[in-house]
Amino acid sequence: IASIIKIESDFNSRARSSVGARGLMQIMPSTGRDLAKQLKINWIGSSMLYDPAINIMLGTYYFKTLLIRYKGNTKKALTAYNWGPGRMAYLNRRGIVPKRYFTKVLRLYKKHEKTI
């Protein structure tokens, strides 16, 4: 999760992407709303995504659901986290697996894993 946060926002809790993803784990407001509903968190608006505790809770839960969806395949789950499950399905149908994002996250993870 720390590697995802580093790649997504460089640990900037106020980060906002050009497409509107917000916070540490760069969650889109519509995704945040849906995740909050699943976790029974009272959604009071997309500004909640700037709260580090909420953002990490939602982002971690989201990544966990993707790991389950892709049967523990971390590379696919990371790709879906970055591209979204809809676009991931489209890419899979065409036999395309973008490698840049998951490679960056896993490389960072392995670098830090050695220091622990």
PDB file of C-alpha atoms in Angstrom:
ATOM      1  CA  ILE A   1       0.000   0.000   0.000  1.00  0.00           C
ATOM      2  CA  ALA A   2       2.884   2.370   0.790  1.00  0.00           C
ATOM      3  CA  SER A   3       4.309   1.719  -2.675  1.00  0.00           C
ATOM      4  CA  ILE A   4       0.948   2.508  -4.289  1.00  0.00           C
ATOM      5  CA  ILE A   5       0.731   5.733  -2.278  1.00  0.00           C
ATOM      6  CA  LYS A   6       4.275   6.756  -3.269  1.00  0.00           C
ATOM      7  CA  ILE A   7       3.564   6.182  -6.962  1.00  0.00           C
ATOM      8  CA  GLU A   8       0.067   7.696  -6.896  1.00  0.00           C
ATOM      9  CA  SER A   9       0.626  10.850  -4.831  1.00  0.00           C
ATOM     10  CA  ASP A  10       4.177  10.893  -3.475  1.00  0.00           C
ATOM     11  CA  PHE A  11       2.542  10.941  -0.003  1.00  0.00           C
ATOM     12  CA  ASN A  12       0.713  14.219  -0.713  1.00  0.00           C
ATOM     13  CA  SER A  13      -2.690  13.912   0.944  1.00  0.00           C
ATOM     14  CA  ARG A  14      -3.941  16.964  -1.024  1.00  0.00           C
ATOM     15  CA  ALA A  15      -2.938  15.538  -4.413  1.00  0.00           C
ATOM     16  CA  ARG A  16      -5.462  15.815  -7.242  1.00  0.00           C
ATOM     17  CA  SER A  17      -4.929  14.333 -10.678  1.00  0.00           C
ATOM     18  CA  SER A  18      -5.896  15.905 -13.980  1.00  0.00           C
ATOM     19  CA  VAL A  19      -8.859  13.484 -14.172  1.00  0.00           C
ATOM     20  CA  GLY A  20     -10.047  14.266 -10.628  1.00  0.00           C
ATOM     21  CA  ALA A  21      -8.598  11.427  -8.536  1.00  0.00           C
ATOM     22  CA  ARG A  22      -7.879  12.649  -5.007  1.00  0.00           C
ATOM     23  CA  GLY A  23      -5.749  12.077  -1.975  1.00  0.00           C
ATOM     24  CA  LEU A  24      -2.962   9.700  -1.092  1.00  0.00           C
ATOM     25  CA  MET A  25      -4.253   6.731  -3.076  1.00  0.00           C
ATOM     26  CA  GLN A  26      -5.742   8.871  -5.868  1.00  0.00           C
ATOM     27  CA  ILE A  27      -9.331   7.679  -5.613  1.00  0.00           C
ATOM     28  CA  MET A  28     -11.940   8.979  -8.020  1.00  0.00           C
ATOM     29  CA  PRO A  29     -14.917  10.590  -6.236  1.00  0.00           C
ATOM     30  CA  SER A  30     -17.454   8.161  -7.746  1.00  0.00           C
ATOM     31  CA  THR A  31     -15.310   5.198  -6.679  1.00  0.00           C
ATOM     32  CA  GLY A  32     -14.886   6.707  -3.213  1.00  0.00           C
ATOM     33  CA  ARG A  33     -18.653   7.113  -2.864  1.00  0.00           C
ATOM     34  CA  ASP A  34     -19.250   3.486  -3.874  1.00  0.00           C
ATOM     35  CA  LEU A  35     -16.526   2.177  -1.571  1.00  0.00           C
ATOM     36  CA  ALA A  36     -17.809   4.267   1.347  1.00  0.00           C
ATOM     37  CA  LYS A  37     -21.272   2.789   0.816  1.00  0.00           C
ATOM     38  CA  GLN A  38     -19.850  -0.753   0.833  1.00  0.00           C
ATOM     39  CA  LEU A  39     -17.970  -0.020   4.065  1.00  0.00           C
ATOM     40  CA  LYS A  40     -20.978   1.764   5.595  1.00  0.00           C
ATOM     41  CA  ILE A  41     -19.115   5.054   5.883  1.00  0.00           C
ATOM     42  CA  ASN A  42     -21.302   8.152   5.789  1.00  0.00           C
ATOM     43  CA  TRP A  43     -20.308   9.837   2.510  1.00  0.00           C
ATOM     44  CA  ILE A  44     -20.447  13.605   2.822  1.00  0.00           C
ATOM     45  CA  GLY A  45     -18.638  14.423  -0.401  1.00  0.00           C
ATOM     46  CA  SER A  46     -15.440  14.037  -2.338  1.00  0.00           C
ATOM     47  CA  SER A  47     -13.531  16.284   0.074  1.00  0.00           C
ATOM     48  CA  MET A  48     -13.451  13.228   2.354  1.00  0.00           C
ATOM     49  CA  LEU A  49     -10.856  11.754  -0.005  1.00  0.00           C
ATOM     50  CA  TYR A  50      -8.313  14.295   1.270  1.00  0.00           C
ATOM     51  CA  ASP A  51      -8.530  12.781   4.766  1.00  0.00           C
ATOM     52  CA  PRO A  52      -5.550  10.388   4.918  1.00  0.00           C
ATOM     53  CA  ALA A  53      -7.293   7.868   7.193  1.00  0.00           C
ATOM     54  CA  ILE A  54     -10.414   7.706   5.004  1.00  0.00           C
ATOM     55  CA  ASN A  55      -8.405   7.631   1.780  1.00  0.00           C
ATOM     56  CA  ILE A  56      -6.158   4.805   2.922  1.00  0.00           C
ATOM     57  CA  MET A  57      -9.128   2.844   4.291  1.00  0.00           C
ATOM     58  CA  LEU A  58     -11.018   3.145   1.002  1.00  0.00           C
ATOM     59  CA  GLY A  59      -7.961   2.582  -1.182  1.00  0.00           C
ATOM     60  CA  THR A  60      -6.820  -0.467   0.771  1.00  0.00           C
ATOM     61  CA  TYR A  61     -10.299  -1.961   0.669  1.00  0.00           C
ATOM     62  CA  TYR A  62     -10.503  -1.274  -3.058  1.00  0.00           C
ATOM     63  CA  PHE A  63      -7.150  -2.930  -3.725  1.00  0.00           C
ATOM     64  CA  LYS A  64      -8.232  -5.932  -1.631  1.00  0.00           C
ATOM     65  CA  THR A  65     -11.408  -6.306  -3.719  1.00  0.00           C
ATOM     66  CA  LEU A  66      -9.287  -6.202  -6.878  1.00  0.00           C
ATOM     67  CA  LEU A  67      -6.939  -8.870  -5.517  1.00  0.00           C
ATOM     68  CA  ILE A  68      -9.970 -11.069  -4.859  1.00  0.00           C
ATOM     69  CA  ARG A  69     -11.451 -10.312  -8.268  1.00  0.00           C
ATOM     70  CA  TYR A  70      -8.196 -11.245 -10.015  1.00  0.00           C
ATOM     71  CA  LYS A  71      -7.637 -14.333  -7.826  1.00  0.00           C
ATOM     72  CA  GLY A  72      -4.530 -13.009  -6.084  1.00  0.00           C
ATOM     73  CA  ASN A  73      -2.806 -11.856  -9.272  1.00  0.00           C
ATOM     74  CA  THR A  74      -1.043  -8.765  -7.945  1.00  0.00           C
ATOM     75  CA  LYS A  75      -0.020  -7.525 -11.393  1.00  0.00           C
ATOM     76  CA  LYS A  76      -3.599  -7.608 -12.674  1.00  0.00           C
ATOM     77  CA  ALA A  77      -4.948  -6.079  -9.462  1.00  0.00           C
ATOM     78  CA  LEU A  78      -2.430  -3.231  -9.658  1.00  0.00           C
ATOM     79  CA  THR A  79      -3.198  -2.660 -13.327  1.00  0.00           C
ATOM     80  CA  ALA A  80      -6.929  -2.550 -12.556  1.00  0.00           C
ATOM     81  CA  TYR A  81      -6.256  -0.153  -9.674  1.00  0.00           C
ATOM     82  CA  ASN A  82      -4.507   2.194 -12.076  1.00  0.00           C
ATOM     83  CA  TRP A  83      -6.663   1.777 -15.184  1.00  0.00           C
ATOM     84  CA  GLY A  84      -9.988   0.847 -13.571  1.00  0.00           C
ATOM     85  CA  PRO A  85     -11.654  -2.558 -13.826  1.00  0.00           C
ATOM     86  CA  GLY A  86     -13.712  -1.564 -16.881  1.00  0.00           C
ATOM     87  CA  ARG A  87     -10.724  -0.561 -18.944  1.00  0.00           C
ATOM     88  CA  MET A  88      -8.839  -3.572 -17.568  1.00  0.00           C
ATOM     89  CA  ALA A  89     -11.543  -5.883 -18.960  1.00  0.00           C
ATOM     90  CA  TYR A  90     -11.335  -4.108 -22.326  1.00  0.00           C
ATOM     91  CA  LEU A  91      -7.552  -4.506 -22.410  1.00  0.00           C
ATOM     92  CA  ASN A  92      -7.753  -8.163 -21.361  1.00  0.00           C
ATOM     93  CA  ARG A  93     -10.152  -8.947 -24.207  1.00  0.00           C
ATOM     94  CA  ARG A  94      -7.527  -7.619 -26.583  1.00  0.00           C
ATOM     95  CA  GLY A  95      -4.660  -9.455 -24.887  1.00  0.00           C
ATOM     96  CA  ILE A  96      -3.039  -6.202 -23.752  1.00  0.00           C
ATOM     97  CA  VAL A  97      -1.510  -5.989 -20.278  1.00  0.00           C
ATOM     98  CA  PRO A  98       0.035  -2.596 -19.550  1.00  0.00           C
ATOM     99  CA  LYS A  99       3.176  -3.213 -17.494  1.00  0.00           C
ATOM    100  CA  ARG A 100       4.445   0.239 -16.625  1.00  0.00           C
ATOM    101  CA  TYR A 101       2.344   0.880 -13.499  1.00  0.00           C
ATOM    102  CA  PHE A 102       2.620  -2.506 -11.836  1.00  0.00           C
ATOM    103  CA  THR A 103       6.341  -2.623 -12.652  1.00  0.00           C
ATOM    104  CA  LYS A 104       6.909   0.717 -10.902  1.00  0.00           C
ATOM    105  CA  VAL A 105       4.899  -0.281  -7.823  1.00  0.00           C
ATOM    106  CA  LEU A 106       6.480  -3.723  -7.495  1.00  0.00           C
ATOM    107  CA  ARG A 107      10.004  -2.389  -8.061  1.00  0.00           C
ATOM    108  CA  LEU A 108       9.486   0.137  -5.267  1.00  0.00           C
ATOM    109  CA  TYR A 109       7.972  -2.531  -3.020  1.00  0.00           C
ATOM    110  CA  LYS A 110      10.928  -4.877  -3.553  1.00  0.00           C
ATOM    111  CA  LYS A 111      13.391  -2.055  -2.898  1.00  0.00           C
ATOM    112  CA  HIS A 112      11.764  -1.303   0.461  1.00  0.00           C
ATOM    113  CA  GLU A 113      11.222  -4.950   1.304  1.00  0.00           C
ATOM    114  CA  LYS A 114      15.001  -5.413   1.394  1.00  0.00           C
ATOM    115  CA  THR A 115      15.357  -2.687   4.031  1.00  0.00           C
ATOM    116  CA  ILE A 116      12.826  -4.211   6.429  1.00  0.00           C
TER     117      ILE A 116
END
